CSV table of C-alpha atoms in Angstrom, one decimal:
chain,number,residue,atom,x,y,z
A,1,UNK,CA,-96.3,101.8,-36.0
A,2,UNK,CA,-98.6,100.7,-33.1
A,3,UNK,CA,-101.7,102.7,-32.2
A,4,UNK,CA,-100.7,104.9,-29.3
A,5,UNK,CA,-103.0,106.6,-26.8
A,6,UNK,CA,-102.0,109.9,-28.3
A,7,UNK,CA,-103.3,108.7,-31.7
A,8,UNK,CA,-106.9,108.1,-30.5
A,9,UNK,CA,-108.2,111.7,-31.0
A,10,UNK,CA,-106.5,111.8,-34.4
A,11,UNK,CA,-108.5,108.8,-35.8
A,12,UNK,CA,-111.3,109.8,-38.2
A,13,UNK,CA,-114.5,110.4,-36.4
A,14,UNK,CA,-112.9,110.5,-32.9
A,15,UNK,CA,-111.8,114.1,-32.9
A,16,UNK,CA,-114.2,115.0,-30.0
A,17,UNK,CA,-112.3,112.7,-27.6
A,18,UNK,CA,-109.8,114.8,-25.6
A,19,UNK,CA,-106.7,114.0,-23.6
A,20,UNK,CA,-107.4,115.8,-20.3
A,21,UNK,CA,-104.6,114.4,-18.1
A,22,UNK,CA,-101.7,112.0,-17.9
A,23,UNK,CA,-99.7,113.3,-20.9
A,24,UNK,CA,-96.7,111.2,-19.9
A,25,UNK,CA,-98.7,108.0,-20.6
A,26,UNK,CA,-99.9,109.1,-24.0
A,27,UNK,CA,-97.1,107.2,-25.8
A,28,UNK,CA,-98.3,103.8,-24.5
A,29,UNK,CA,-99.6,101.5,-27.3
A,30,UNK,CA,-103.3,100.4,-27.3
A,31,UNK,CA,-103.9,96.7,-27.7
A,32,UNK,CA,-107.7,96.7,-27.7
A,33,UNK,CA,-110.7,98.8,-26.5
A,34,UNK,CA,-112.5,97.5,-23.5
A,35,UNK,CA,-115.8,98.9,-22.1
A,36,UNK,CA,-115.9,98.6,-18.3
A,37,UNK,CA,-119.2,97.2,-17.0
A,38,UNK,CA,-118.1,96.0,-13.5
A,39,UNK,CA,-117.2,97.8,-10.4
A,40,UNK,CA,-113.6,96.6,-10.6
A,41,UNK,CA,-111.3,96.0,-13.6
A,42,UNK,CA,-108.6,93.5,-12.4
A,43,UNK,CA,-110.1,90.2,-13.5
A,44,UNK,CA,-110.8,91.4,-17.0
A,45,UNK,CA,-107.5,93.1,-18.0
A,46,UNK,CA,-104.6,91.5,-19.8
A,47,UNK,CA,-102.5,94.6,-20.5
A,48,UNK,CA,-102.7,97.3,-23.2
A,49,UNK,CA,-106.5,97.9,-23.0
A,50,UNK,CA,-107.9,101.3,-23.6
A,51,UNK,CA,-110.7,101.3,-21.0
A,52,UNK,CA,-114.0,103.1,-21.6
A,53,UNK,CA,-116.0,104.0,-18.5
A,54,UNK,CA,-119.7,104.9,-19.2
A,55,UNK,CA,-121.3,104.9,-15.8
A,56,UNK,CA,-124.4,103.4,-17.4
A,57,UNK,CA,-124.5,100.0,-15.6
A,58,UNK,CA,-122.4,101.0,-12.6
A,59,UNK,CA,-122.6,104.2,-10.6
A,60,UNK,CA,-119.1,105.8,-10.7
A,61,UNK,CA,-118.3,107.9,-7.7
A,62,UNK,CA,-115.1,110.0,-7.5
A,63,UNK,CA,-113.5,107.3,-5.3
A,64,UNK,CA,-114.5,104.5,-7.7
A,65,UNK,CA,-112.9,106.4,-10.7
A,66,UNK,CA,-109.7,106.7,-8.7
A,67,UNK,CA,-109.8,103.0,-7.8
A,68,UNK,CA,-110.4,102.1,-11.5
A,69,UNK,CA,-107.4,104.2,-12.5
A,70,UNK,CA,-105.1,102.5,-9.9
A,71,UNK,CA,-106.3,99.1,-11.0
A,72,UNK,CA,-105.7,100.0,-14.7
A,73,UNK,CA,-102.1,101.1,-13.9
A,74,UNK,CA,-101.5,98.0,-11.8
A,75,UNK,CA,-102.6,95.7,-14.7
A,76,UNK,CA,-100.7,97.7,-17.3
A,77,UNK,CA,-103.7,99.0,-19.2
A,78,UNK,CA,-103.0,101.7,-21.9
A,79,UNK,CA,-105.4,104.4,-20.7
A,80,UNK,CA,-108.9,105.3,-19.5
A,81,UNK,CA,-111.7,107.2,-21.4
A,82,UNK,CA,-114.5,108.6,-19.3
A,83,UNK,CA,-117.8,109.4,-21.0
A,84,UNK,CA,-119.3,112.6,-19.7
A,85,UNK,CA,-122.8,114.1,-20.1
A,86,UNK,CA,-125.9,115.2,-18.2
A,87,UNK,CA,-127.2,111.7,-17.4
A,88,UNK,CA,-124.5,109.6,-15.8
A,89,UNK,CA,-121.0,111.0,-15.2
A,90,UNK,CA,-121.4,114.8,-15.5
A,91,UNK,CA,-117.7,115.6,-15.4
A,92,UNK,CA,-114.3,114.1,-14.5
A,93,UNK,CA,-113.4,115.1,-10.9
A,94,UNK,CA,-110.3,117.3,-10.5
A,95,UNK,CA,-108.8,114.7,-8.1
A,96,UNK,CA,-109.1,112.0,-10.8
A,97,UNK,CA,-107.2,114.2,-13.2
A,98,UNK,CA,-104.6,115.0,-10.6
A,99,UNK,CA,-104.1,111.2,-10.0
A,100,UNK,CA,-103.7,110.6,-13.7
A,101,UNK,CA,-101.0,113.3,-13.9
A,102,UNK,CA,-99.3,111.8,-10.8
A,103,UNK,CA,-99.3,108.3,-12.2
A,104,UNK,CA,-98.5,109.3,-15.7
A,105,UNK,CA,-101.6,107.5,-17.0
A,106,UNK,CA,-103.5,108.8,-20.1
A,107,UNK,CA,-107.0,110.0,-19.2
A,108,UNK,CA,-109.4,111.0,-21.9
A,109,UNK,CA,-112.9,112.6,-21.9
A,110,UNK,CA,-115.5,111.5,-24.5
A,111,UNK,CA,-119.0,113.1,-24.9
A,112,UNK,CA,-121.9,110.7,-24.6
A,113,UNK,CA,-123.2,112.1,-27.9
A,114,UNK,CA,-120.4,110.1,-29.7
A,115,UNK,CA,-121.8,106.5,-30.1
A,116,UNK,CA,-119.6,103.8,-28.5
A,117,UNK,CA,-120.2,101.5,-31.4
A,118,UNK,CA,-118.6,104.0,-33.7
A,119,UNK,CA,-115.6,104.5,-31.3
A,120,UNK,CA,-114.9,100.8,-30.8
A,121,UNK,CA,-115.2,100.1,-34.5
A,122,UNK,CA,-112.8,102.8,-35.5
A,123,UNK,CA,-110.2,101.8,-32.9
A,124,UNK,CA,-110.5,98.1,-33.6
A,125,UNK,CA,-110.1,98.6,-37.3
A,126,UNK,CA,-107.1,100.8,-36.8
A,127,UNK,CA,-105.5,98.2,-34.6
A,128,UNK,CA,-106.2,95.3,-37.0
A,129,UNK,CA,-104.8,97.3,-39.9
A,130,UNK,CA,-101.7,98.2,-38.0
A,131,UNK,CA,-101.2,94.6,-37.0
A,132,UNK,CA,-101.4,93.5,-40.6
A,133,UNK,CA,-98.9,96.1,-41.7
A,134,UNK,CA,-96.7,95.2,-38.8
A,135,UNK,CA,-96.7,91.6,-39.8
A,136,UNK,CA,-95.8,92.5,-43.4
A,137,UNK,CA,-93.0,94.7,-42.1
A,138,UNK,CA,-91.6,92.0,-40.0
A,139,UNK,CA,-91.8,89.5,-42.8
A,140,UNK,CA,-90.1,91.9,-45.2
A,141,UNK,CA,-87.2,92.6,-42.8
A,142,UNK,CA,-86.9,89.0,-41.7
A,143,UNK,CA,-86.5,88.0,-45.4
A,144,UNK,CA,-83.8,90.6,-45.9
A,145,UNK,CA,-81.9,89.5,-42.7
A,146,UNK,CA,-82.0,85.9,-43.9
A,147,UNK,CA,-80.3,86.9,-47.2
A,148,UNK,CA,-83.3,87.4,-49.5
A,149,UNK,CA,-81.7,88.9,-52.6
A,150,UNK,CA,-83.2,91.9,-54.4
A,151,UNK,CA,-82.0,95.1,-55.9
A,152,UNK,CA,-81.5,98.2,-53.6
A,153,UNK,CA,-84.1,100.1,-55.7
A,154,UNK,CA,-86.8,97.4,-55.2
A,155,UNK,CA,-86.0,97.2,-51.5
A,156,UNK,CA,-86.3,101.0,-51.2
A,157,UNK,CA,-89.7,100.9,-53.0
A,158,UNK,CA,-91.0,98.1,-50.7
A,159,UNK,CA,-89.9,100.0,-47.6
A,160,UNK,CA,-91.7,103.0,-48.8
A,161,UNK,CA,-94.9,101.0,-49.4
A,162,UNK,CA,-94.7,99.9,-45.8
A,163,UNK,CA,-94.2,103.4,-44.5
A,164,UNK,CA,-90.5,102.8,-43.5
A,165,UNK,CA,-88.0,105.6,-44.0
A,166,UNK,CA,-84.7,104.0,-45.0
A,167,UNK,CA,-82.9,107.2,-46.1
A,168,UNK,CA,-80.9,107.6,-42.8
A,169,UNK,CA,-77.8,105.5,-42.1
A,170,UNK,CA,-78.4,102.9,-39.4
A,171,UNK,CA,-76.8,100.3,-37.2
A,172,UNK,CA,-78.3,97.0,-36.2
A,173,UNK,CA,-78.5,96.4,-32.4
A,174,UNK,CA,-78.5,92.8,-31.1
A,175,UNK,CA,-79.7,92.2,-27.5
A,176,UNK,CA,-79.2,89.0,-25.6
A,177,UNK,CA,-80.2,88.0,-22.1
A,178,UNK,CA,-77.4,86.5,-20.0
A,179,UNK,CA,-77.6,82.7,-19.9
A,180,UNK,CA,-80.4,82.5,-22.4
A,181,UNK,CA,-79.2,79.2,-24.1
A,182,UNK,CA,-78.3,77.6,-20.7
A,183,UNK,CA,-81.7,78.4,-19.2
A,184,UNK,CA,-83.6,77.1,-22.2
A,185,UNK,CA,-81.6,73.8,-22.1
A,186,UNK,CA,-82.6,73.0,-18.5
A,187,UNK,CA,-85.2,70.5,-17.7
A,188,UNK,CA,-87.3,72.8,-15.5
A,189,UNK,CA,-90.3,73.9,-17.7
A,190,UNK,CA,-91.1,76.7,-15.2
A,191,UNK,CA,-87.6,78.1,-15.4
A,192,UNK,CA,-87.7,77.9,-19.2
A,193,UNK,CA,-91.1,79.7,-19.3
A,194,UNK,CA,-89.9,82.4,-17.0
A,195,UNK,CA,-86.9,83.1,-19.2
A,196,UNK,CA,-89.0,83.2,-22.3
A,197,UNK,CA,-91.4,85.6,-20.6
A,198,UNK,CA,-88.4,87.8,-19.5
A,199,UNK,CA,-87.3,88.0,-23.1
A,200,UNK,CA,-90.8,88.9,-24.2
A,201,UNK,CA,-90.8,91.7,-21.7
A,202,UNK,CA,-87.4,92.9,-22.9
A,203,UNK,CA,-88.8,93.0,-26.4
A,204,UNK,CA,-91.8,95.1,-25.3
A,205,UNK,CA,-89.5,97.5,-23.5
A,206,UNK,CA,-87.2,97.8,-26.5
A,207,UNK,CA,-90.2,98.5,-28.7
A,208,UNK,CA,-91.3,101.3,-26.3
A,209,UNK,CA,-87.8,102.7,-26.3
A,210,UNK,CA,-87.7,102.9,-30.0
A,211,UNK,CA,-91.2,104.5,-30.2
A,212,UNK,CA,-90.1,107.2,-27.7
A,213,UNK,CA,-87.2,108.0,-29.9
A,214,UNK,CA,-89.5,108.2,-33.0
A,215,UNK,CA,-88.0,105.0,-34.6
A,216,UNK,CA,-90.7,103.2,-36.5
A,217,UNK,CA,-88.8,99.9,-37.1
A,218,UNK,CA,-90.1,96.8,-35.3
A,219,UNK,CA,-88.1,94.6,-33.0
A,220,UNK,CA,-87.2,91.3,-34.6
A,221,UNK,CA,-86.5,87.9,-33.0
A,222,UNK,CA,-83.6,86.0,-34.5
A,223,UNK,CA,-82.8,82.7,-32.6
A,224,UNK,CA,-81.6,83.8,-29.2
A,225,UNK,CA,-81.3,87.5,-30.0
A,226,UNK,CA,-83.5,90.5,-30.4
A,227,UNK,CA,-82.6,92.7,-33.3
A,228,UNK,CA,-83.4,96.4,-33.6
A,229,UNK,CA,-82.6,98.9,-36.4
A,230,UNK,CA,-81.1,102.1,-34.9
A,231,UNK,CA,-81.1,105.0,-37.4
A,232,UNK,CA,-78.4,107.5,-36.5
A,233,UNK,CA,-76.3,110.3,-37.9
A,234,UNK,CA,-73.3,109.4,-35.7
A,235,UNK,CA,-70.5,107.1,-36.8
A,236,UNK,CA,-69.1,104.5,-34.4
A,237,UNK,CA,-67.8,107.0,-32.0
A,238,UNK,CA,-68.0,107.9,-28.3
A,239,UNK,CA,-71.2,109.9,-29.2
A,240,UNK,CA,-73.1,106.8,-30.5
A,241,UNK,CA,-71.7,104.7,-27.7
A,242,UNK,CA,-73.0,107.2,-25.1
A,243,UNK,CA,-76.3,107.4,-26.9
A,244,UNK,CA,-76.8,103.6,-26.8
A,245,UNK,CA,-75.6,103.3,-23.3
A,246,UNK,CA,-78.1,105.8,-22.0
A,247,UNK,CA,-80.9,104.2,-24.0
A,248,UNK,CA,-80.1,100.7,-22.7
A,249,UNK,CA,-80.1,102.0,-19.1
A,250,UNK,CA,-83.8,102.6,-19.6
A,251,UNK,CA,-84.4,98.9,-19.9
A,252,UNK,CA,-85.3,96.7,-16.9
A,253,UNK,CA,-82.5,96.9,-14.4
A,254,UNK,CA,-83.2,93.4,-13.0
A,255,UNK,CA,-82.4,91.8,-16.4
A,256,UNK,CA,-78.8,91.4,-17.4
A,257,UNK,CA,-78.6,92.3,-21.0
A,258,UNK,CA,-75.7,92.3,-23.5
A,259,UNK,CA,-75.8,94.4,-26.7
A,260,UNK,CA,-73.8,94.2,-29.9
A,261,UNK,CA,-73.7,96.9,-32.5
A,262,UNK,CA,-73.0,96.6,-36.2
A,263,UNK,CA,-71.1,98.9,-38.5
A,264,UNK,CA,-73.0,101.8,-39.9
A,265,UNK,CA,-75.0,100.8,-43.0
A,266,UNK,CA,-76.2,103.1,-45.8
A,267,UNK,CA,-79.4,101.1,-46.8
A,268,UNK,CA,-81.5,98.0,-46.3
A,269,UNK,CA,-79.7,96.0,-49.0
A,270,UNK,CA,-76.9,95.4,-46.5
A,271,UNK,CA,-79.1,94.6,-43.5
A,272,UNK,CA,-78.2,90.9,-43.6
A,273,UNK,CA,-74.5,91.7,-43.1
A,274,UNK,CA,-75.3,94.2,-40.4
A,275,UNK,CA,-77.4,91.7,-38.5
A,276,UNK,CA,-74.6,89.1,-38.6
A,277,UNK,CA,-72.1,91.8,-37.4
A,278,UNK,CA,-74.4,92.7,-34.5
A,279,UNK,CA,-74.7,89.1,-33.5
A,280,UNK,CA,-71.0,88.6,-33.7
A,281,UNK,CA,-70.5,91.7,-31.5
A,282,UNK,CA,-73.1,90.5,-28.9
A,283,UNK,CA,-71.4,87.2,-28.7
A,284,UNK,CA,-68.1,88.9,-27.8
A,285,UNK,CA,-70.0,91.1,-25.4
A,286,UNK,CA,-71.1,88.0,-23.6
A,287,UNK,CA,-67.6,86.5,-23.6
A,288,UNK,CA,-66.0,89.7,-22.3
A,289,UNK,CA,-68.8,90.3,-19.8
A,290,UNK,CA,-69.2,93.8,-21.4
A,291,UNK,CA,-72.6,95.3,-21.6
A,292,UNK,CA,-72.1,97.0,-25.0
A,293,UNK,CA,-69.8,95.9,-27.7
A,294,UNK,CA,-69.3,97.4,-31.2
A,295,UNK,CA,-68.3,95.2,-34.2
A,296,UNK,CA,-65.5,97.5,-35.0
A,297,UNK,CA,-63.9,96.7,-31.6
A,298,UNK,CA,-63.2,93.1,-32.8
A,299,UNK,CA,-60.0,94.2,-34.4
A,300,UNK,CA,-58.0,91.2,-35.8
A,301,UNK,CA,-61.1,89.0,-35.3
A,302,UNK,CA,-62.6,90.8,-38.3
A,303,UNK,CA,-59.8,89.5,-40.5
A,304,UNK,CA,-60.4,85.9,-39.3
A,305,UNK,CA,-64.2,86.5,-39.9
A,306,UNK,CA,-63.5,87.5,-43.5
A,307,UNK,CA,-61.7,84.2,-44.4
A,308,UNK,CA,-64.3,82.1,-46.3
A,309,UNK,CA,-62.4,78.8,-45.9
A,310,UNK,CA,-63.8,77.8,-42.5
A,311,UNK,CA,-62.1,74.4,-42.7
A,312,UNK,CA,-58.7,76.1,-42.7
A,313,UNK,CA,-59.6,78.1,-39.6
A,314,UNK,CA,-61.0,74.9,-37.9
A,315,UNK,CA,-57.8,73.0,-38.7
A,316,UNK,CA,-55.7,75.8,-37.1
A,317,UNK,CA,-57.8,75.7,-34.0
A,318,UNK,CA,-57.4,72.0,-33.6
A,319,UNK,CA,-53.7,72.2,-34.1
A,320,UNK,CA,-53.3,74.7,-31.4
A,321,UNK,CA,-56.0,73.7,-28.8
A,322,UNK,CA,-55.9,69.9,-29.2
A,323,UNK,CA,-58.7,68.1,-27.4
A,324,UNK,CA,-60.0,71.4,-26.0
A,325,UNK,CA,-60.9,72.6,-29.5
A,326,UNK,CA,-64.7,73.0,-29.8
A,327,UNK,CA,-65.3,71.2,-26.5
A,328,UNK,CA,-68.2,72.7,-24.5
A,329,UNK,CA,-68.2,70.4,-21.5
A,330,UNK,CA,-67.9,72.2,-18.2
A,331,UNK,CA,-64.3,71.1,-17.5
A,332,UNK,CA,-63.0,72.1,-21.0
A,333,UNK,CA,-64.9,75.4,-20.8
A,334,UNK,CA,-63.3,76.1,-17.4
A,335,UNK,CA,-59.8,75.3,-18.7
A,336,UNK,CA,-60.2,77.6,-21.8
A,337,UNK,CA,-61.5,80.4,-19.6
A,338,UNK,CA,-58.4,79.9,-17.4
A,339,UNK,CA,-56.1,80.0,-20.4
A,340,UNK,CA,-57.8,83.1,-21.7
A,341,UNK,CA,-57.4,85.0,-18.4
A,342,UNK,CA,-53.8,83.8,-18.1
A,343,UNK,CA,-53.0,85.3,-21.5
A,344,UNK,CA,-55.1,88.4,-20.9
A,345,UNK,CA,-52.8,89.2,-18.0
A,346,UNK,CA,-49.7,88.5,-20.1
A,347,UNK,CA,-48.7,85.4,-18.1
A,348,UNK,CA,-49.0,87.0,-14.7
A,349,UNK,CA,-50.3,84.1,-12.6
A,350,UNK,CA,-51.2,86.2,-9.5
A,351,UNK,CA,-53.4,88.6,-11.5
A,352,UNK,CA,-55.0,85.8,-13.5
A,353,UNK,CA,-55.8,83.8,-10.3
A,354,UNK,CA,-57.4,86.9,-8.7
A,355,UNK,CA,-59.5,87.5,-11.8
A,356,UNK,CA,-60.7,83.9,-11.8
A,357,UNK,CA,-61.4,84.0,-8.0
A,358,UNK,CA,-59.1,81.0,-7.4
A,359,UNK,CA,-55.9,80.3,-5.5
A,360,UNK,CA,-52.7,80.6,-7.3
A,361,UNK,CA,-51.8,77.0,-6.7
A,362,UNK,CA,-55.1,76.0,-8.3
A,363,UNK,CA,-54.2,78.1,-11.3
A,364,UNK,CA,-50.8,76.4,-11.6
A,365,UNK,CA,-52.4,73.0,-11.6
A,366,UNK,CA,-54.8,74.0,-14.3
A,367,UNK,CA,-52.1,75.5,-16.5
A,368,UNK,CA,-50.0,72.3,-16.2
A,369,UNK,CA,-53.1,70.3,-17.3
A,370,UNK,CA,-53.6,72.7,-20.3
A,371,UNK,CA,-50.0,72.2,-21.3
A,372,UNK,CA,-50.5,68.4,-21.3
A,373,UNK,CA,-53.6,68.7,-23.4
A,374,UNK,CA,-52.2,71.1,-26.0
A,375,UNK,CA,-48.7,69.6,-25.9
A,376,UNK,CA,-47.2,73.1,-25.9
A,377,UNK,CA,-45.3,75.2,-23.2
A,378,UNK,CA,-47.2,78.3,-22.1
A,379,UNK,CA,-44.0,80.3,-21.5
A,380,UNK,CA,-43.4,80.6,-25.2
A,381,UNK,CA,-44.7,84.0,-26.3
A,382,UNK,CA,-45.3,82.8,-29.9
A,383,UNK,CA,-47.3,79.8,-28.6
A,384,UNK,CA,-49.4,82.2,-26.5
A,385,UNK,CA,-50.1,84.4,-29.6
A,386,UNK,CA,-51.2,81.3,-31.6
A,387,UNK,CA,-53.4,80.1,-28.7
A,388,UNK,CA,-55.1,83.5,-28.4
A,389,UNK,CA,-55.8,83.5,-32.1
A,390,UNK,CA,-57.1,80.0,-31.9
A,391,UNK,CA,-59.5,80.8,-29.0
A,392,UNK,CA,-60.7,83.9,-31.0
A,393,UNK,CA,-61.3,81.9,-34.2
A,394,UNK,CA,-63.1,79.2,-32.2
A,395,UNK,CA,-65.6,81.7,-31.0
A,396,UNK,CA,-66.1,83.0,-34.5
A,397,UNK,CA,-66.7,79.5,-35.8
A,398,UNK,CA,-69.1,78.8,-32.9
A,399,UNK,CA,-71.0,82.0,-33.9
A,400,UNK,CA,-71.2,81.0,-37.5
A,401,UNK,CA,-72.5,77.6,-36.6
A,402,UNK,CA,-75.2,79.2,-34.5
A,403,UNK,CA,-76.2,81.5,-37.4
A,404,UNK,CA,-76.2,78.8,-40.0
A,405,UNK,CA,-77.8,76.0,-38.0
């Protein structure tokens, strides 16, 4: 797990460092130690630094310490350590501690007698070792998700070597930002970069969310999705749904996120299946414009998903949908969405038109065009059943193509 602010006094040799304020911020991870030598911090911070304030090269007044703390919070530093002693900063002012509590920002006190070279060496070594273990953990889990075959016993031993507890049942959670693929396909590099940055922020928030819940599994990137292992004792029930809904509400409200959840799994030997289920579920969450979607909600789609002969499914889709089958151009996508809404409302044109935000006459014209393309009347209930199945199968085949490509 990442080195947190709360871990600093627990590192060997750093027991004399004390957390004196800002307990709420003690669960922030430390990226690197930084010794502040200038009057301000802003130009030198990149986020995640544990800042050490010595007062040796710069006189630190009460107002300056408050300023440093506000700058540290603004630039998303991890925390501040103030060195105290008889020569420079005698003690941490009460107002600075109060500000740390107000901002929820970790504030530590370190005696001058503890050499800074020892402190930075211990922290740096701990961070490097954690990064190496983290990379090994990600590699291990990524190989499993990609179908790396091994016996459950060996997988369990490897997880134990990495400090991962795989004794609890878990579900895999897949998160996807709305419009991810479309934004990446645009020609505007600035827009692409912005969206990649947003997903990175989402990954950081998801990591912090897992850490707050005591879950020591890393967040993985898999094509357009972020994957998280969610240990739980609850089956796929309203209790788990409520738990995940509340957890996801803690993520950034300005990012529209869809989540898919796999079936409950007993061990890591089935994680590849769970990851695929979660990605199927998030795909349907996007299609249904539903924030959270469980794999077991797919119903009959799970039967289609279990059919190994994909060519048979593709042939059925082509027979039912004609030229619309597998078409992704804007007009075909619009017609298939129109057809989906028309069938979702059991052929009620008024309700379907309202759900699409179009006039009923526009809907009527679209339906006639669809009938021409599929060469089938839409007033036949059996034809509508076949069309619904074909649209469902098409999305499953699209998802399989994305996973396998």
